[in-house]
Coordinates of C-alpha atoms and ligand atoms in Angstrom, one line a residue:
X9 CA 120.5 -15.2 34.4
X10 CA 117.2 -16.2 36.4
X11 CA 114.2 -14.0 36.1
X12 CA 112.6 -14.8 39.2
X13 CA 109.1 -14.1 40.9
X14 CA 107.2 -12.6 37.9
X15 CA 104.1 -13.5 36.1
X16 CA 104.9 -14.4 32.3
X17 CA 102.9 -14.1 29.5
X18 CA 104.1 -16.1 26.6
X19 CA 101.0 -15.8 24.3
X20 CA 102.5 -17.5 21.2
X21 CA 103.1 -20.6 23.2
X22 CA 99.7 -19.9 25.2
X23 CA 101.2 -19.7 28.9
X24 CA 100.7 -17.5 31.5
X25 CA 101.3 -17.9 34.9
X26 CA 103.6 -17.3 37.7
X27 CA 106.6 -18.5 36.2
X28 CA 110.7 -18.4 35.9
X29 CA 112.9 -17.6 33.0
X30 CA 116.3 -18.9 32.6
X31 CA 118.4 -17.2 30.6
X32 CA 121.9 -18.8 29.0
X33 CA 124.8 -17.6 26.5
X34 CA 121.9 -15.3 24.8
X35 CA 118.9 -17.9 24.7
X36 CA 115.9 -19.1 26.7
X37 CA 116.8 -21.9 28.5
X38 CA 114.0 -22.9 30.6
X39 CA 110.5 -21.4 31.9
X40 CA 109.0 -23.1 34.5
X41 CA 107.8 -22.5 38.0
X42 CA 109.9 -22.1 40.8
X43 CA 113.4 -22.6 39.2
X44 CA 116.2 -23.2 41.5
X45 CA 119.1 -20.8 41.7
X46 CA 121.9 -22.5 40.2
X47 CA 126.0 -21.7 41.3
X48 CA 126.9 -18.4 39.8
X49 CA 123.9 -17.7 38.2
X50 CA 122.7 -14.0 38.6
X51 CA 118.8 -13.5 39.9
X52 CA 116.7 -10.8 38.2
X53 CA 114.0 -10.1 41.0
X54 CA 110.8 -9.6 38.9
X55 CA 107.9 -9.7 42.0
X56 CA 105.3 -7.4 40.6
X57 CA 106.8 -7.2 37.0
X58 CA 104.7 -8.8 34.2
X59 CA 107.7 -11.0 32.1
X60 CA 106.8 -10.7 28.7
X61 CA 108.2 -11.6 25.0
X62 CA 110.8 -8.7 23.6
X63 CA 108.2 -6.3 22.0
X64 CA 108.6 -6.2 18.1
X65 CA 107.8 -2.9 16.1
X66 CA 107.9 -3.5 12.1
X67 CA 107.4 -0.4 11.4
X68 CA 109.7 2.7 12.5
X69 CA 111.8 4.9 10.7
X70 CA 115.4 5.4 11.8
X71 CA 116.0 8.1 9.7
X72 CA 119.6 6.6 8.8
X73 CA 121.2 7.0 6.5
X74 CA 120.4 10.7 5.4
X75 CA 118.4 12.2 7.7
X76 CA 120.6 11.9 11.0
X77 CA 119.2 15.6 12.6
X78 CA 116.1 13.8 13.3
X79 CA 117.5 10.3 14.5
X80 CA 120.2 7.5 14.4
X81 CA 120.2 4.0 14.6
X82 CA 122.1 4.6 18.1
X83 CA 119.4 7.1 19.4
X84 CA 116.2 5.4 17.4
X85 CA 117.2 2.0 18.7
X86 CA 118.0 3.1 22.0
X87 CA 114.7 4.9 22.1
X88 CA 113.2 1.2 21.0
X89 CA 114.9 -0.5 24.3
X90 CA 113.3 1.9 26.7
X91 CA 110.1 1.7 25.0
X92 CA 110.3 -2.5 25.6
X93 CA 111.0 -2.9 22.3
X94 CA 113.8 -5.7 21.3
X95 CA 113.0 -5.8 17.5
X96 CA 112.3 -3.0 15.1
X97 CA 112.3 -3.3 11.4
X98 CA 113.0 -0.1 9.1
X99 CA 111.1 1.7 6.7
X100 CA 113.1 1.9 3.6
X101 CA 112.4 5.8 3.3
X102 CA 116.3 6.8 4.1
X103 CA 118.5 8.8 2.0
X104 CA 119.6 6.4 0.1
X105 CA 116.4 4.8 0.1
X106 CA 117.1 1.5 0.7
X107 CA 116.6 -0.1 -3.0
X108 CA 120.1 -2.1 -3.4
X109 CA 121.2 -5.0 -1.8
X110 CA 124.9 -3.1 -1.0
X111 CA 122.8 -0.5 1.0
X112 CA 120.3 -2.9 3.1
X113 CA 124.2 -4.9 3.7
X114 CA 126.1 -1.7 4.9
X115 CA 122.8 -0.7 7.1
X116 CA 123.2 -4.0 9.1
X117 CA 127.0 -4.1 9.5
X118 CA 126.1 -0.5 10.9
X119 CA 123.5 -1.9 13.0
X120 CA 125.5 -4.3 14.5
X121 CA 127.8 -1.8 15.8
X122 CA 125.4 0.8 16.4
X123 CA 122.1 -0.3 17.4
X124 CA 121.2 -1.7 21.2
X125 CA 118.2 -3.8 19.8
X126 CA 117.6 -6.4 16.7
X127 CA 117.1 -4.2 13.6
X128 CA 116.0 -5.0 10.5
X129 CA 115.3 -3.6 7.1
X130 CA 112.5 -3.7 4.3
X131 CA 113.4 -3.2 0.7
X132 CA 111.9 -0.1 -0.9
X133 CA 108.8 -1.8 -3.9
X134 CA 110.6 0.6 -6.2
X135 CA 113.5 2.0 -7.1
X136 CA 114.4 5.2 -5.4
X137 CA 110.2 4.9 -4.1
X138 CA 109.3 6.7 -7.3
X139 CA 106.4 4.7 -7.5
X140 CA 107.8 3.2 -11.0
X141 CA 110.1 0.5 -11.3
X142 CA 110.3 -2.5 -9.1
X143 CA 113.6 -2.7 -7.5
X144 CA 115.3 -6.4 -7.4
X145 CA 113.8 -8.1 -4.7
X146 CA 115.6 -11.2 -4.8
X147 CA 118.7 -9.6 -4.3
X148 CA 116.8 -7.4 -1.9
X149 CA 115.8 -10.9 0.0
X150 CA 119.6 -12.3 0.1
X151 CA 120.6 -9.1 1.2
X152 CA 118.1 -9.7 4.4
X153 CA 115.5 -7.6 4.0
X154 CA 112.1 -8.8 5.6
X155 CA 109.9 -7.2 3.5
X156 CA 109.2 -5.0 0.7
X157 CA 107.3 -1.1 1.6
X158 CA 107.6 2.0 -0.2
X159 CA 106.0 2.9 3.4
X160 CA 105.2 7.1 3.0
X161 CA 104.6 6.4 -0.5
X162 CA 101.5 4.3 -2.0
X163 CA 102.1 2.4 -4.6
X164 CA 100.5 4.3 -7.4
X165 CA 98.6 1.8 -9.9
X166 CA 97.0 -1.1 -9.9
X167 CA 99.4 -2.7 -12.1
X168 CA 102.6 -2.0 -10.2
X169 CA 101.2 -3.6 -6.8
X170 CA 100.1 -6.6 -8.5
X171 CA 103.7 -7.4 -10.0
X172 CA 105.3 -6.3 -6.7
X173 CA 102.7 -9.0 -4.8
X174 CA 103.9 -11.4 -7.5
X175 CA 107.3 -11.2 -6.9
X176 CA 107.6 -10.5 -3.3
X177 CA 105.1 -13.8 -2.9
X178 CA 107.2 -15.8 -5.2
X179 CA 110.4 -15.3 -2.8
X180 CA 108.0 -15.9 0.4
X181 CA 108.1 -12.0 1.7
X182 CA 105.1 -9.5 2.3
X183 CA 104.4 -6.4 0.5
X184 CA 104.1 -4.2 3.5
X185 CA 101.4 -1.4 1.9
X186 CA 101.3 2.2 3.2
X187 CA 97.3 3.2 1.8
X188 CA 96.0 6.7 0.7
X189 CA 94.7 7.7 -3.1
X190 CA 97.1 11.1 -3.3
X191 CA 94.3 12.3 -5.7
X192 CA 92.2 12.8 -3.0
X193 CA 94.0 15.1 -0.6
X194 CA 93.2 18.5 -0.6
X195 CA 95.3 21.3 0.8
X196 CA 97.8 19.6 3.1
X197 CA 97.2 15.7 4.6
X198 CA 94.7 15.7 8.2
X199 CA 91.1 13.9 8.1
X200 CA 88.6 15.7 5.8
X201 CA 86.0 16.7 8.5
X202 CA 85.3 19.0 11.2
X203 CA 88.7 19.5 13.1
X204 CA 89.8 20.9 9.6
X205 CA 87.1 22.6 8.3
X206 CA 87.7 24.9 11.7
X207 CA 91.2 25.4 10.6
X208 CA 90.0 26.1 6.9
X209 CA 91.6 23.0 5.4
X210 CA 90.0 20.2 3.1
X211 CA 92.3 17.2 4.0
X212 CA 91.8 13.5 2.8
X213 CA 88.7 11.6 3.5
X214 CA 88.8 8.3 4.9
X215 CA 87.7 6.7 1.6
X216 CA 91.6 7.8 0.1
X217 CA 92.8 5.1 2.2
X218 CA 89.8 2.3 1.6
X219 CA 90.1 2.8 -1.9
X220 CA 93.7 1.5 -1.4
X221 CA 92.9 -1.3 0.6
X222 CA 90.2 -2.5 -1.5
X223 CA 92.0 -2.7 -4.2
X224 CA 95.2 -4.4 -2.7
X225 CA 93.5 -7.1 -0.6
X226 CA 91.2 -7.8 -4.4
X227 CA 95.0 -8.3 -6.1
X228 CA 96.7 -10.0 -2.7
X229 CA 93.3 -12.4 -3.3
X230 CA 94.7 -12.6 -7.2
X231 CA 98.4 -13.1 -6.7
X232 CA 97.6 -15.2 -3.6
X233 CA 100.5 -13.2 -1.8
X234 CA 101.3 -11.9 1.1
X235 CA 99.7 -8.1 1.9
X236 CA 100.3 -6.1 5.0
X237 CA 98.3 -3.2 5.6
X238 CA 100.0 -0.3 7.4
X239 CA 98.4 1.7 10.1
X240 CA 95.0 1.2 9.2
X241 CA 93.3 4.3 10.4
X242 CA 89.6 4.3 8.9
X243 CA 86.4 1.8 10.0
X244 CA 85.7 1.3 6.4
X245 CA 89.3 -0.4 5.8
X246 CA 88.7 -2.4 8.8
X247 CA 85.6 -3.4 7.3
X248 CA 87.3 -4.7 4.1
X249 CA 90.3 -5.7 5.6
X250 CA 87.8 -7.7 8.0
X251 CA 85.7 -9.1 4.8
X252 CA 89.2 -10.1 3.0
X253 CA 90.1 -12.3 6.3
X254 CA 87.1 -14.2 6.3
X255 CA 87.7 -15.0 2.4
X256 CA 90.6 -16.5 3.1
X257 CA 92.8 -13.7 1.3
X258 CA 96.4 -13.7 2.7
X259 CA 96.3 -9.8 4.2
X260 CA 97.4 -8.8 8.1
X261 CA 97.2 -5.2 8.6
X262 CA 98.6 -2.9 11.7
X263 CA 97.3 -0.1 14.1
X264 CA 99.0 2.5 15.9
X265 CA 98.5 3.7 19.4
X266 CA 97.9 7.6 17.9
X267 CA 95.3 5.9 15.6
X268 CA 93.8 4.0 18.4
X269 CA 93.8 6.9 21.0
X270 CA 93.1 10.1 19.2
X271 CA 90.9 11.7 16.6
X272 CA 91.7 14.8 14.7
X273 CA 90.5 17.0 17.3
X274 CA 94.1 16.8 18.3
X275 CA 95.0 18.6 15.4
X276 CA 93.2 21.7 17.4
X277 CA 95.8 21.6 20.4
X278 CA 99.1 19.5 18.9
X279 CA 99.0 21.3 15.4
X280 CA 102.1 19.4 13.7
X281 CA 102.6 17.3 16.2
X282 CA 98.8 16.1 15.3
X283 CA 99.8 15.5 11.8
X284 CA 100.5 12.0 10.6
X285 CA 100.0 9.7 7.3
X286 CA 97.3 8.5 7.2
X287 CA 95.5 11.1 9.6
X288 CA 93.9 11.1 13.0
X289 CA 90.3 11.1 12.1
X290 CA 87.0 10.6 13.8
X291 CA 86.0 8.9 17.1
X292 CA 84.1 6.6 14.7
X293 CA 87.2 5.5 13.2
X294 CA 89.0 5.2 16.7
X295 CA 86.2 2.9 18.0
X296 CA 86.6 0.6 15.1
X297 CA 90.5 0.4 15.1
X298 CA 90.0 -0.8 18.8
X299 CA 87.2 -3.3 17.6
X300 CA 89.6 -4.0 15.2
X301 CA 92.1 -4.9 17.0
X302 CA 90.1 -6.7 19.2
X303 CA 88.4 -9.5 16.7
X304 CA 91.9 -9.8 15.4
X305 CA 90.9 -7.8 12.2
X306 CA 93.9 -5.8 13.1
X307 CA 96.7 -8.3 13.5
X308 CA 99.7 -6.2 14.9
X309 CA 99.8 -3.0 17.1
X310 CA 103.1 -0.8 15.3
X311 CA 103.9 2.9 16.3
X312 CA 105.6 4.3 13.0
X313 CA 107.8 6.1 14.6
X314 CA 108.5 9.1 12.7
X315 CA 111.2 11.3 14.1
X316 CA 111.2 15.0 12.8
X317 CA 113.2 18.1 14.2
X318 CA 111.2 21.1 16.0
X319 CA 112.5 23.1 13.4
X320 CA 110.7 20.8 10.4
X321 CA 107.5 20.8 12.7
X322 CA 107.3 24.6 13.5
X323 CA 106.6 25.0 9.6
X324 CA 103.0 25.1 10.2
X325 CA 100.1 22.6 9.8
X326 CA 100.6 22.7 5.7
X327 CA 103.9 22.4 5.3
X328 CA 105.2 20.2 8.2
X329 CA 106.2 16.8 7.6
X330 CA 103.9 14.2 8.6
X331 CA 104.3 11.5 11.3
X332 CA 104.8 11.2 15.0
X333 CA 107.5 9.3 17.2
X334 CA 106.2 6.6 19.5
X335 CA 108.7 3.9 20.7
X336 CA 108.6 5.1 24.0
X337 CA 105.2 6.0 24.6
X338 CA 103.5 2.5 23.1
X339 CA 103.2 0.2 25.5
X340 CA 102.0 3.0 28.3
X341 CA 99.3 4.0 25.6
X342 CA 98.6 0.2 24.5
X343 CA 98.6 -0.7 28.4
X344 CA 96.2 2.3 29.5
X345 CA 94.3 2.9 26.5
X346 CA 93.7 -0.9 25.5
X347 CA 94.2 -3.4 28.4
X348 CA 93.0 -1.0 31.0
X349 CA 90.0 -0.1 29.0
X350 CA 88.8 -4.2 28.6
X351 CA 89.1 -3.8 24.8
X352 CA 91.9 -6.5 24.9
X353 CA 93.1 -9.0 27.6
X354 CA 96.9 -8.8 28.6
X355 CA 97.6 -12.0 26.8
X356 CA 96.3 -10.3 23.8
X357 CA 98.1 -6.9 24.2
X358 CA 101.0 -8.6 24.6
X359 CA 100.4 -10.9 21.7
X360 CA 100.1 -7.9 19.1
X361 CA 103.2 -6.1 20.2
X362 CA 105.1 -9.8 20.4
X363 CA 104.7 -12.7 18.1
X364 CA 101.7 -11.5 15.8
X365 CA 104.1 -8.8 14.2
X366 CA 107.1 -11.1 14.0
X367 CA 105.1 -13.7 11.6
X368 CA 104.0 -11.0 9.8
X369 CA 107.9 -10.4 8.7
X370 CA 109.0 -14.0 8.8
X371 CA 110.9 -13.2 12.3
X372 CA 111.5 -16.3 14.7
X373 CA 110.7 -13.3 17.3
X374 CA 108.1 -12.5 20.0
X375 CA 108.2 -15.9 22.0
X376 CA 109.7 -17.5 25.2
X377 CA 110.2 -20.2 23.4
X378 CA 113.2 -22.4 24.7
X379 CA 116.1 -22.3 22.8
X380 CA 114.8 -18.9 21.1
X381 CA 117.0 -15.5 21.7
X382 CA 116.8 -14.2 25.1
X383 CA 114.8 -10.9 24.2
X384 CA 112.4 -10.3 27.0
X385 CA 110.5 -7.0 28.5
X386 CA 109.4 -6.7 32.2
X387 CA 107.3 -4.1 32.6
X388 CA 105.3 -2.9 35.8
X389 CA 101.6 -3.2 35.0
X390 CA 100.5 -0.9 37.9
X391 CA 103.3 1.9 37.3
X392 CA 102.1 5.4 36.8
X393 CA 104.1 8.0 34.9
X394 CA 103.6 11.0 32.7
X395 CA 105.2 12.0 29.1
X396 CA 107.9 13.7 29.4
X397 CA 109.4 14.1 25.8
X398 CA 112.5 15.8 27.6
X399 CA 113.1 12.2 29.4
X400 CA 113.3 10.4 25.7
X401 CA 116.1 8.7 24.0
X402 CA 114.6 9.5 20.6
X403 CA 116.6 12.3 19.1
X404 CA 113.7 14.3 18.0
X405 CA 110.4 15.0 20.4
X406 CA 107.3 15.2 18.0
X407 CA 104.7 14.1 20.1
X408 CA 101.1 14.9 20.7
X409 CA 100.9 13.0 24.3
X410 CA 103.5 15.1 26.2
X411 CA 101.9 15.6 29.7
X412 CA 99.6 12.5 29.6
X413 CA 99.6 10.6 32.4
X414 CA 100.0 6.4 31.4
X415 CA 99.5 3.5 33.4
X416 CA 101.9 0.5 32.6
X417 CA 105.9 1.5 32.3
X418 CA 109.1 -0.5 30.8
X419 CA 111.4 -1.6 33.8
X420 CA 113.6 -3.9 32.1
X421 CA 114.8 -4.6 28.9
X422 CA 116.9 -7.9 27.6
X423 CA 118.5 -8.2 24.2
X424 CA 120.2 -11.6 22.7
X425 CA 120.4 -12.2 27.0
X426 CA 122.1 -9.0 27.8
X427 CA 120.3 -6.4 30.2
X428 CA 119.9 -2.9 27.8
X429 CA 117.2 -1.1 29.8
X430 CA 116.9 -0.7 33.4
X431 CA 115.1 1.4 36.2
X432 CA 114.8 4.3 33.2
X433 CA 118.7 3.9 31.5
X434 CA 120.2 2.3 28.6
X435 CA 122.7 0.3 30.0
X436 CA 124.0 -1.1 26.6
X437 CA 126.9 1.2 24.9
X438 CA 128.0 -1.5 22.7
X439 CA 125.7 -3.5 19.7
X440 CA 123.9 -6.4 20.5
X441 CA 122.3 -7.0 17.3
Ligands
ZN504 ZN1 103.2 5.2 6.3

């Protein structure tokens, strides 16, 4: 296949330009300017399309095994391929929880069948993410796990995280850290402020979560390991997280596009669909995720998609489950919110949804790179379009931006060479994984 016509951004190799793609038996081939048709080759017209590396999110939930009424690893990855998304790692947080090697190897013979992108797995820290026992990440690691997250859980003491850095660092992998101090929530989990003082809640300050990351990036600086922080959602953990970098302390950390677009006023309209972990909070804490993001505090851009039914959601604001899904509305809010806005170039955009998150997990991912796999996104930069969760491919419609209009849209997808997405359909019934 040629991809001809469109402007690439490669950022990990630092091109951009008006250049081809060439496309072979699942790899990159070539990417140069003006390449020549050759005999029997098919021609992907990309005039107006921006040809970028396939987008890589490491942090979703797939909800499978165990929780299939909210989404599959046919319906989660097929929401990942219309979202521009090639490569998406799991959280561990299935039923099973994902603590044995024989589980994280059943998950990716499923995958392979199943799944129309590249899916991978973290390891849970510990066992059954009881916040106790490590699990065995060496067997973990042979069984291919990327990583090692008790991701909806934090990792309770002091103690544990620095023997789970030890380890983890010791086989090469990253601790991937979900941050919040439980003994500081009150009532139910949205930002301790305003938004929930109207609805008579108390909520978690910010300082549940900066606790957290204080003390992780003090024992990644100890253990000299690997720590990634997950959705970062407070300006004083971009502070710290900000401090740590310029130590020298091995730490990359992730935003989300809810974390970088809303505050928990959203909480007054969206209710549940408002309700995540760690919280929307205040337009204080949005502005410094996006300066974040843009000084490179904030390595990664990550949509933890959470997939819940309308039924869990309807509980009401205290008992619904937290988290939102966001495969397919990332890049439009990343585009609009982000690129449009000047807070980062396109190069730079496309850099944190490409090859920034793939180092973080070890993943020979996110670049155009000759002799790479073929997983590329073509999106239209200019395209308009507005949210409409009925449109989605994710099982489960949890969202707090249906109705909003986005600038930026997915127009192809390309997995391992094949074409998955195009013009708005999964075109993919079989794995390509
Ligand atoms: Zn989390």
């Amino acid at each position: 296949m040629l991809i001809k016509g469109g402007f690439v951004f490669d950022p990990a190799n630092a091109r951009a330009g008006r250049l081809d793609v060439r496309v072979a038996e699942g790899k990159i081939v070539a990417v140069g300017p003006e390449l020549g048709v050759e005999a029997g080759e098919e021609v992907l017209d990309a005039a107006g399309l921006i040809v970028a590396p396939g987008f890589v999110d490491i942090h979703v939930h797939l909800r499978d095994p165990g929780f299939t009424h909210k989404e599959t690893l046919a319906s989660g990855s097929r929401a990942a391929a219309a979202g521009g998304f090639t490569t998406v790692v799991a959280m561990a947080n299935t039923k099973p929880v994902m603590d044995r090697p024989e589980l994280v190897r059943e998950f990716y013979r499923r995958a392979a069948r199943e799944a129309v992108v590249n899916v991978y797995t973290v390891g849970a820290v510990t066992r059954g993410l009881a916040g106790e026992e490590l699990s065995d990440f060496a067997a973990l690691k042979e069984a291919g796990v990327v990583g090692f997250s008790d991701d909806g859980n934090p990792i309770p003491t002091a103690a544990l995280m620095r023997q789970a850095l030890k380890e983890a660092g010791r086989l090469g992998l990253p601790v991937i850290a979900h941050e919040g101090d439980p003994s500081l929530v009150a009532d139910t989990i949205v930002n301790e402020g305003d938004a929930a003082a109207r609805l008579g809640l108390g909520g978690m300050p910010g300082a549940a979560e900066d606790i957290q990351v204080a003390r992780d990036v003090l024992l990644a600086e100890l253990t000299g390991a690997h720590l990634h922080i997950q959705h970062v959602s407070s300006a004083r953990s971009v502070a710290i997280i900000r401090e740590a970098k310029a130590r020298g302390v091995r730490v990359t950390a992730e935003a989300t596009p809810h974390h970088f677009t809303l505050t928990d006023e959203a909480l007054l309209k969206w209710g549940a669909d408002a309700k995540m972990n760690p919280p929307l909070r205040s337009a204080q804490d949005v502005a410094a995720v996006r300066q974040g993001l843009a000084d490179g505090t904030l390595d990664a851009i990550a949509t933890d998609h959470a997939p819940h039914a309308p039924e869990e959601k309807a509980a009401g604001l205290v008992q619904a489950p937290c988290g939102i899904i966001g495969l397919e509305t990332a890049f439009g809010l990343t585009w609009t919110e982000l690129v449009l806005t000047g807070v980062l170039t396109p190069a730079q955009a496309i850099a944190k949804l490409t090859c920034l998150p793939a180092r973080i997990v070890g993943l020979p991912k996110g670049t155009l790179s000759p002799g790479g796999d073929a997983d590329i996104t073509l999106f239209d930069p200019n395209a308009t379009w507005e949210v409409d969760p009925a449109e989605f491919y994710s099982q489960s419609r949890n969202t707090p931006f249906a109705g909003r209009k986005l600038t930026g849209r997915i127009v192809y997808t390309i997995v391992g060479g094949r074409l998955v997405y195009a013009g708005g359909k999964i075109l993919a019934e079989e794995a390509t994984a």
